[in-house]
PDB file of C-alpha atoms in Angstrom:
ATOM      1  CA  MET E   1     -29.898 -49.538  30.523  1.00 65.00           C
ATOM      2  CA  LYS E   2     -27.825 -52.160  28.712  1.00 74.00           C
ATOM      3  CA  GLN E   3     -26.160 -54.729  30.999  1.00 80.00           C
ATOM      4  CA  ILE E   4     -22.391 -54.376  30.507  1.00 88.00           C
ATOM      5  CA  LEU E   5     -21.200 -56.119  33.670  1.00 88.00           C
ATOM      6  CA  THR E   6     -22.967 -59.112  35.238  1.00 89.00           C
ATOM      7  CA  ARG E   7     -23.448 -59.506  38.981  1.00 90.00           C
ATOM      8  CA  ASP E   8     -21.280 -62.646  39.122  1.00 90.00           C
ATOM      9  CA  GLU E   9     -18.522 -60.908  37.219  1.00 91.00           C
ATOM     10  CA  ALA E  10     -18.788 -57.834  39.472  1.00 89.00           C
ATOM     11  CA  LEU E  11     -18.522 -59.926  42.629  1.00 88.00           C
ATOM     12  CA  SER E  12     -15.230 -61.371  41.384  1.00 89.00           C
ATOM     13  CA  LEU E  13     -13.727 -57.867  41.009  1.00 89.00           C
ATOM     14  CA  LYS E  14     -12.700 -55.185  43.468  1.00 87.00           C
ATOM     15  CA  LEU E  15     -14.566 -51.859  43.396  1.00 86.00           C
ATOM     16  CA  TRP E  16     -11.864 -50.015  41.453  1.00 88.00           C
ATOM     17  CA  GLN E  17     -11.664 -52.902  38.956  1.00 91.00           C
ATOM     18  CA  ARG E  18     -15.440 -52.745  38.404  1.00 91.00           C
ATOM     19  CA  GLU E  19     -15.199 -49.042  37.599  1.00 91.00           C
ATOM     20  CA  ILE E  20     -12.330 -49.562  35.147  1.00 93.00           C
ATOM     21  CA  THR E  21     -14.096 -52.515  33.492  1.00 94.00           C
ATOM     22  CA  LEU E  22     -17.254 -50.475  32.879  1.00 92.00           C
ATOM     23  CA  LYS E  23     -15.259 -47.586  31.416  1.00 92.00           C
ATOM     24  CA  GLU E  24     -13.326 -49.950  29.138  1.00 94.00           C
ATOM     25  CA  ARG E  25     -16.563 -51.558  27.944  1.00 93.00           C
ATOM     26  CA  GLY E  26     -17.954 -48.170  26.987  1.00 92.00           C
ATOM     27  CA  ILE E  27     -20.546 -47.263  29.599  1.00 93.00           C
ATOM     28  CA  GLU E  28     -22.248 -44.034  28.562  1.00 93.00           C
ATOM     29  CA  PRO E  29     -22.145 -41.198  31.125  1.00 94.00           C
ATOM     30  CA  VAL E  30     -25.565 -40.048  32.388  1.00 95.00           C
ATOM     31  CA  GLU E  31     -25.915 -36.304  32.896  1.00 96.00           C
ATOM     32  CA  PRO E  32     -27.508 -35.754  36.347  1.00 97.00           C
ATOM     33  CA  HIS E  33     -30.798 -33.861  36.620  1.00 96.00           C
ATOM     34  CA  TYR E  34     -30.631 -33.473  40.419  1.00 96.00           C
ATOM     35  CA  CYS E  35     -28.244 -32.098  43.017  1.00 95.00           C
ATOM     36  CA  ILE E  36     -28.125 -31.921  46.810  1.00 94.00           C
ATOM     37  CA  VAL E  37     -28.070 -28.488  48.440  1.00 91.00           C
ATOM     38  CA  TRP E  38     -27.096 -28.712  52.103  1.00 91.00           C
ATOM     39  CA  GLU E  39     -26.033 -26.587  55.051  1.00 88.00           C
ATOM     40  CA  ASP E  40     -23.680 -27.677  57.807  1.00 86.00           C
ATOM     41  CA  PRO E  41     -25.442 -27.311  61.187  1.00 83.00           C
ATOM     42  CA  ASP E  42     -22.038 -26.777  62.843  1.00 85.00           C
ATOM     43  CA  ASP E  43     -21.238 -23.726  60.691  1.00 84.00           C
ATOM     44  CA  PHE E  44     -24.220 -21.382  60.433  1.00 78.00           C
ATOM     45  CA  ASP E  45     -22.220 -18.652  58.683  1.00 80.00           C
ATOM     46  CA  ALA E  46     -21.123 -20.851  55.779  1.00 81.00           C
ATOM     47  CA  SER E  47     -22.963 -20.703  52.490  1.00 82.00           C
ATOM     48  CA  PRO E  48     -24.882 -23.800  51.366  1.00 85.00           C
ATOM     49  CA  CYS E  49     -22.897 -26.559  49.688  1.00 88.00           C
ATOM     50  CA  ILE E  50     -23.972 -28.162  46.432  1.00 90.00           C
ATOM     51  CA  THR E  51     -23.209 -31.817  45.740  1.00 93.00           C
ATOM     52  CA  THR E  52     -23.743 -33.100  42.207  1.00 94.00           C
ATOM     53  CA  PRO E  53     -22.795 -36.611  41.056  1.00 95.00           C
ATOM     54  CA  SER E  54     -20.362 -37.024  38.211  1.00 95.00           C
ATOM     55  CA  PRO E  55     -21.981 -38.360  35.026  1.00 96.00           C
ATOM     56  CA  MET E  56     -19.787 -41.488  35.154  1.00 95.00           C
ATOM     57  CA  TRP E  57     -20.663 -42.238  38.806  1.00 94.00           C
ATOM     58  CA  LEU E  58     -24.370 -41.798  38.042  1.00 96.00           C
ATOM     59  CA  ALA E  59     -24.067 -44.154  35.060  1.00 95.00           C
ATOM     60  CA  MET E  60     -22.474 -46.800  37.310  1.00 94.00           C
ATOM     61  CA  ALA E  61     -25.191 -46.367  39.949  1.00 95.00           C
ATOM     62  CA  MET E  62     -27.946 -46.704  37.351  1.00 95.00           C
ATOM     63  CA  HIS E  63     -26.219 -49.703  35.721  1.00 94.00           C
ATOM     64  CA  GLY E  64     -26.136 -51.606  39.014  1.00 92.00           C
ATOM     65  CA  ASP E  65     -23.808 -54.299  40.346  1.00 91.00           C
ATOM     66  CA  VAL E  66     -20.924 -51.833  40.706  1.00 91.00           C
ATOM     67  CA  LEU E  67     -21.275 -49.831  43.915  1.00 92.00           C
ATOM     68  CA  PRO E  68     -21.042 -51.388  47.375  1.00 89.00           C
ATOM     69  CA  PRO E  69     -23.868 -50.954  49.894  1.00 88.00           C
ATOM     70  CA  VAL E  70     -23.859 -47.425  51.321  1.00 86.00           C
ATOM     71  CA  THR E  71     -23.377 -48.881  54.809  1.00 81.00           C
ATOM     72  CA  VAL E  72     -19.680 -49.539  54.103  1.00 79.00           C
ATOM     73  CA  TYR E  73     -18.869 -45.818  53.974  1.00 74.00           C
ATOM     74  CA  PRO E  74     -19.243 -44.628  57.589  1.00 66.00           C
ATOM     75  CA  LEU E  75     -15.848 -46.060  58.493  1.00 61.00           C
ATOM     76  CA  ALA E  76     -14.252 -45.713  61.901  1.00 59.00           C
ATOM     77  CA  VAL E  77     -11.842 -42.783  62.151  1.00 62.00           C
ATOM     78  CA  ASP E  78      -9.369 -41.770  64.816  1.00 61.00           C
ATOM     79  CA  ASP E  79      -9.293 -38.370  66.549  1.00 63.00           C
ATOM     80  CA  LYS E  80      -7.185 -36.930  63.705  1.00 65.00           C
ATOM     81  CA  GLY E  81      -9.763 -37.939  61.083  1.00 60.00           C
ATOM     82  CA  ARG E  82      -7.769 -40.829  59.579  1.00 64.00           C
ATOM     83  CA  VAL E  83      -9.592 -44.000  58.554  1.00 61.00           C
ATOM     84  CA  ILE E  84      -8.505 -46.886  60.775  1.00 60.00           C
ATOM     85  CA  GLU E  85     -10.593 -49.792  59.498  1.00 61.00           C
ATOM     86  CA  GLY E  86      -9.959 -49.628  55.766  1.00 55.00           C
ATOM     87  CA  HIS E  87     -12.463 -50.286  53.022  1.00 56.00           C
ATOM     88  CA  GLY E  88     -13.894 -53.648  53.997  1.00 59.00           C
ATOM     89  CA  LEU E  89     -17.138 -55.006  52.624  1.00 61.00           C
ATOM     90  CA  HIS E  90     -16.628 -53.615  49.112  1.00 69.00           C
ATOM     91  CA  ASP E  91     -17.030 -57.179  47.874  1.00 72.00           C
ATOM     92  CA  ASN E  92     -20.824 -56.832  47.813  1.00 82.00           C
ATOM     93  CA  VAL E  93     -22.824 -54.841  45.240  1.00 89.00           C
ATOM     94  CA  VAL E  94     -26.195 -53.112  45.076  1.00 92.00           C
ATOM     95  CA  PRO E  95     -28.633 -53.527  42.160  1.00 94.00           C
ATOM     96  CA  ALA E  96     -29.444 -50.828  39.617  1.00 94.00           C
ATOM     97  CA  MET E  97     -30.890 -47.609  41.027  1.00 96.00           C
ATOM     98  CA  THR E  98     -33.074 -44.862  39.655  1.00 96.00           C
ATOM     99  CA  GLU E  99     -31.579 -41.380  39.601  1.00 96.00           C
ATOM    100  CA  GLU E 100     -33.576 -40.483  42.726  1.00 96.00           C
ATOM    101  CA  GLN E 101     -32.266 -43.541  44.603  1.00 96.00           C
ATOM    102  CA  ALA E 102     -28.738 -42.688  43.474  1.00 96.00           C
ATOM    103  CA  MET E 103     -29.131 -39.195  44.953  1.00 96.00           C
ATOM    104  CA  GLU E 104     -30.196 -40.670  48.304  1.00 95.00           C
ATOM    105  CA  TYR E 105     -27.181 -43.016  48.158  1.00 94.00           C
ATOM    106  CA  LEU E 106     -24.895 -40.051  47.395  1.00 94.00           C
ATOM    107  CA  LEU E 107     -26.422 -38.071  50.268  1.00 92.00           C
ATOM    108  CA  GLN E 108     -25.562 -40.807  52.757  1.00 90.00           C
ATOM    109  CA  LYS E 109     -22.148 -41.422  51.200  1.00 89.00           C
ATOM    110  CA  ASP E 110     -20.753 -37.913  50.671  1.00 89.00           C
ATOM    111  CA  VAL E 111     -22.684 -35.510  52.907  1.00 88.00           C
ATOM    112  CA  PRO E 112     -21.747 -35.499  56.622  1.00 86.00           C
ATOM    113  CA  ARG E 113     -24.048 -37.601  58.776  1.00 84.00           C
ATOM    114  CA  ARG E 114     -24.863 -34.620  61.033  1.00 84.00           C
ATOM    115  CA  VAL E 115     -26.613 -33.033  58.031  1.00 86.00           C
ATOM    116  CA  TRP E 116     -28.920 -35.852  56.924  1.00 86.00           C
ATOM    117  CA  ASP E 117     -29.410 -37.775  60.186  1.00 83.00           C
ATOM    118  CA  ALA E 118     -31.202 -35.138  62.247  1.00 75.00           C
ATOM    119  CA  PRO E 119     -31.786 -35.909  65.922  1.00 74.00           C
ATOM    120  CA  GLU E 120     -35.284 -36.803  67.102  1.00 73.00           C
ATOM    121  CA  GLY E 121     -37.444 -33.702  67.430  1.00 71.00           C
ATOM    122  CA  SER E 122     -35.296 -31.530  65.182  1.00 73.00           C
ATOM    123  CA  ASN E 123     -37.265 -29.479  62.698  1.00 71.00           C
ATOM    124  CA  MET E 124     -34.448 -27.586  60.978  1.00 73.00           C
ATOM    125  CA  ARG E 125     -34.171 -28.248  57.259  1.00 76.00           C
ATOM    126  CA  ARG E 126     -30.541 -29.077  56.492  1.00 86.00           C
ATOM    127  CA  PHE E 127     -30.647 -30.374  52.929  1.00 90.00           C
ATOM    128  CA  VAL E 128     -32.845 -30.521  49.874  1.00 90.00           C
ATOM    129  CA  ILE E 129     -32.587 -32.667  46.755  1.00 92.00           C
ATOM    130  CA  CYS E 130     -33.621 -30.487  43.847  1.00 92.00           C
ATOM    131  CA  ARG E 131     -33.371 -30.247  40.079  1.00 94.00           C
ATOM    132  CA  ARG E 132     -30.129 -28.719  38.844  1.00 92.00           C
ATOM    133  CA  ASP E 133     -32.034 -26.145  36.807  1.00 90.00           C
ATOM    134  CA  MET E 134     -33.448 -24.733  40.071  1.00 88.00           C
ATOM    135  CA  ILE E 135     -29.956 -23.589  41.127  1.00 84.00           C
ATOM    136  CA  PRO E 136     -29.079 -20.128  39.801  1.00 79.00           C
ATOM    137  CA  THR E 137     -26.270 -20.182  37.260  1.00 76.00           C
ATOM    138  CA  ASP E 138     -24.999 -16.857  38.612  1.00 74.00           C
ATOM    139  CA  ARG E 139     -23.154 -17.706  41.811  1.00 69.00           C
ATOM    140  CA  GLY E 140     -22.390 -14.046  42.596  1.00 71.00           C
ATOM    141  CA  TYR E 141     -24.597 -13.973  45.696  1.00 69.00           C
ATOM    142  CA  ARG E 142     -24.023 -17.567  46.765  1.00 65.00           C
ATOM    143  CA  ASN E 143     -22.797 -16.557  50.230  1.00 65.00           C
ATOM    144  CA  ALA E 144     -26.241 -15.055  50.851  1.00 68.00           C
ATOM    145  CA  TRP E 145     -28.119 -18.268  49.993  1.00 71.00           C
ATOM    146  CA  LYS E 146     -29.998 -20.012  52.800  1.00 71.00           C
ATOM    147  CA  LEU E 147     -32.386 -22.954  52.807  1.00 72.00           C
ATOM    148  CA  THR E 148     -35.911 -21.866  53.619  1.00 69.00           C
ATOM    149  CA  GLN E 149     -37.299 -23.219  56.869  1.00 65.00           C
ATOM    150  CA  ARG E 150     -41.013 -22.764  56.213  1.00 58.00           C
ATOM    151  CA  LYS E 151     -43.288 -25.728  55.703  1.00 56.00           C
ATOM    152  CA  GLU E 152     -45.621 -25.957  52.768  1.00 51.00           C
ATOM    153  CA  MET E 153     -49.277 -25.668  53.657  1.00 40.00           C
ATOM    154  CA  GLU E 154     -50.910 -29.100  53.517  1.00 43.00           C
ATOM    155  CA  ASN E 155     -54.359 -27.754  52.731  1.00 42.00           C
ATOM    156  CA  ALA E 156     -53.584 -24.814  50.486  1.00 43.00           C
ATOM    157  CA  ALA E 157     -56.718 -23.053  49.317  1.00 42.00           C
TER     158      ALA E 157
END
């Protein structure tokens, strides 16, 4: 991917300024091939959720030197769910990612921690990163979808 924004230049800008700069300089959106299908362990009756990155966000992740480290996102919140520490540490950037790495970043950033950070000894499958073409285009029976819990046979005959 063509370098539109240098690391030094990115470090001198705030996150929202980096995004605007890349858009102004003509970064090409990248259509995502993957999505995250996940179930909330606190709501067993809910249908699975599907998280797909926007083409512009994916382009920025694959360009590199735009997004902050994913560790800045689990911010402290009060008992009403309001952020109390603000968006500190956005002054650092991560290098270019592959689409697969970007999906793992998005998982940790946008999907609740209780979904992807399973407790020790838990064997329930709560999410899967899959190709978008594996998701049915007809969402008529979406409320009946469930993630399968069976393991693939290691030594299939």
